[in-house]
């Protein structure tokens, strides 16, 4: 299991992550997370694409994020792990990847300092991506946004 997100980790942590990962496959329109569920799973995609989206009060879908090959995403806040997410994560196309329960994933880190270093760097990444998505939403048409998504793949 190779991921750019894990390269900076020490070898023992990488080994524990590999040993504790569960392989999974998904088909199009399969829910990885329902809006009424707590998000307690860490995902690393090998292939495929999924989207994160909300339903508004009229039932209209609003995309929040897209994840494609080699994406790594997890419930970064305590509220996501302890309360219903309020959004869906659904596959767009077939794919595969690795997953961990959040508690199992966190326990693979040898100590709290290692976990805090990893999660802090990840939080910076999430915030940067959020700002980029917001900018794209405000400045790109839907067609331009789609082209950007498939080009980054």
Short mmCIF file of C-alpha atoms in Angstrom, two decimals, residues 13-132:
data_model
loop_
_atom_site.label_atom_id
_atom_site.label_comp_id
_atom_site.label_asym_id
_atom_site.label_seq_id
_atom_site.Cartn_x
_atom_site.Cartn_y
_atom_site.Cartn_z
CA UNK A 13 4.02 3.11 11.48
CA UNK A 14 3.80 2.42 7.74
CA UNK A 15 3.97 -1.32 8.47
CA UNK A 16 1.21 -1.10 11.11
CA UNK A 17 -0.96 0.86 8.67
CA UNK A 18 -0.44 -1.77 5.98
CA UNK A 19 -1.22 -4.65 8.34
CA UNK A 20 -4.36 -3.04 9.75
CA UNK A 21 -5.83 -1.88 6.41
CA UNK A 22 -8.88 -3.65 5.02
CA UNK A 23 -9.20 -3.87 1.24
CA UNK A 24 -12.56 -2.92 -0.23
CA UNK A 25 -14.24 -2.58 -3.61
CA UNK A 26 -17.17 -0.43 -4.67
CA UNK A 27 -19.52 -0.14 -7.61
CA UNK A 28 -21.14 3.01 -9.02
CA UNK A 29 -23.71 4.70 -6.77
CA UNK A 30 -22.63 2.79 -3.67
CA UNK A 31 -22.75 4.75 -0.42
CA UNK A 32 -19.55 4.84 1.61
CA UNK A 33 -21.29 7.13 4.11
CA UNK A 34 -24.96 7.94 4.64
CA UNK A 35 -25.86 11.42 5.87
CA UNK A 36 -27.48 10.06 9.03
CA UNK A 37 -24.40 8.01 10.00
CA UNK A 38 -21.37 8.99 12.01
CA UNK A 39 -18.22 8.99 9.88
CA UNK A 40 -15.82 6.55 11.51
CA UNK A 41 -13.90 5.22 8.52
CA UNK A 42 -10.58 6.33 7.00
CA UNK A 43 -10.39 5.80 3.22
CA UNK A 44 -7.49 5.48 0.78
CA UNK A 45 -8.61 4.99 -2.84
CA UNK A 46 -6.49 2.94 -5.21
CA UNK A 47 -8.81 3.60 -8.12
CA UNK A 48 -12.23 4.95 -8.90
CA UNK A 49 -13.98 8.14 -7.92
CA UNK A 50 -16.36 9.18 -5.19
CA UNK A 51 -18.12 12.38 -4.30
CA UNK A 52 -19.17 14.03 -1.09
CA UNK A 53 -22.45 15.94 -1.29
CA UNK A 54 -25.29 17.50 0.67
CA UNK A 55 -29.02 17.48 0.03
CA UNK A 56 -30.73 20.83 0.52
CA UNK A 57 -34.22 21.22 2.02
CA UNK A 58 -35.73 20.66 -1.44
CA UNK A 59 -33.78 17.44 -1.99
CA UNK A 60 -31.39 18.98 -4.52
CA UNK A 61 -27.82 17.63 -4.44
CA UNK A 62 -24.86 19.97 -3.88
CA UNK A 63 -21.37 18.56 -4.36
CA UNK A 64 -18.93 19.33 -1.59
CA UNK A 65 -15.85 17.44 -2.82
CA UNK A 66 -14.64 14.80 -5.26
CA UNK A 67 -12.04 12.12 -4.56
CA UNK A 68 -10.27 10.20 -7.31
CA UNK A 69 -7.43 7.68 -7.66
CA UNK A 70 -5.02 7.73 -4.70
CA UNK A 71 -7.16 10.10 -2.63
CA UNK A 72 -6.97 9.85 1.15
CA UNK A 73 -9.89 11.15 3.21
CA UNK A 74 -11.02 10.71 6.77
CA UNK A 75 -13.21 12.27 9.47
CA UNK A 76 -10.86 15.00 10.65
CA UNK A 77 -13.10 16.46 13.33
CA UNK A 78 -14.48 14.91 16.48
CA UNK A 79 -17.99 16.07 15.56
CA UNK A 80 -17.85 14.10 12.29
CA UNK A 81 -17.01 10.98 14.30
CA UNK A 82 -19.60 11.53 17.03
CA UNK A 83 -22.62 13.05 15.24
CA UNK A 84 -24.47 12.25 12.01
CA UNK A 85 -22.36 13.59 9.14
CA UNK A 86 -25.16 15.44 7.38
CA UNK A 87 -23.68 14.61 3.95
CA UNK A 88 -23.22 11.57 1.75
CA UNK A 89 -20.11 9.96 0.33
CA UNK A 90 -21.10 8.02 -2.79
CA UNK A 91 -19.11 6.31 -5.53
CA UNK A 92 -19.32 7.68 -9.05
CA UNK A 93 -17.58 4.75 -10.71
CA UNK A 94 -16.22 1.34 -9.74
CA UNK A 95 -13.04 1.28 -7.75
CA UNK A 96 -11.07 -0.17 -4.90
CA UNK A 97 -9.04 0.93 -1.96
CA UNK A 98 -8.09 0.43 1.65
CA UNK A 99 -10.00 1.40 4.75
CA UNK A 100 -9.58 1.49 8.49
CA UNK A 101 -11.87 2.17 11.40
CA UNK A 102 -10.82 5.58 12.74
CA UNK A 103 -9.76 4.23 16.15
CA UNK A 104 -7.69 1.47 14.54
CA UNK A 105 -6.04 4.00 12.22
CA UNK A 106 -5.16 6.36 15.06
CA UNK A 107 -3.75 3.52 17.18
CA UNK A 108 -1.21 2.66 14.48
CA UNK A 109 0.73 5.76 15.52
CA UNK A 110 3.25 4.95 18.25
CA UNK A 111 2.46 7.96 20.41
CA UNK A 112 0.36 11.09 20.62
CA UNK A 113 3.15 13.30 19.22
CA UNK A 114 3.36 11.22 16.04
CA UNK A 115 -0.43 11.36 15.67
CA UNK A 116 -0.54 15.12 16.28
CA UNK A 117 2.20 15.73 13.70
CA UNK A 118 0.37 13.64 11.09
CA UNK A 119 -3.07 15.12 11.80
CA UNK A 120 -1.76 18.71 11.93
CA UNK A 121 -0.16 18.37 8.49
CA UNK A 122 -3.32 16.77 7.21
CA UNK A 123 -5.48 19.59 8.62
CA UNK A 124 -3.33 22.09 6.72
CA UNK A 125 -3.94 20.06 3.55
CA UNK A 126 -7.70 19.95 4.16
CA UNK A 127 -7.87 23.69 4.72
CA UNK A 128 -5.85 24.44 1.56
CA UNK A 129 -8.12 22.15 -0.49
CA UNK A 130 -11.21 23.77 1.01
CA UNK A 131 -10.02 27.23 -0.01
CA UNK A 132 -9.22 25.97 -3.52
#
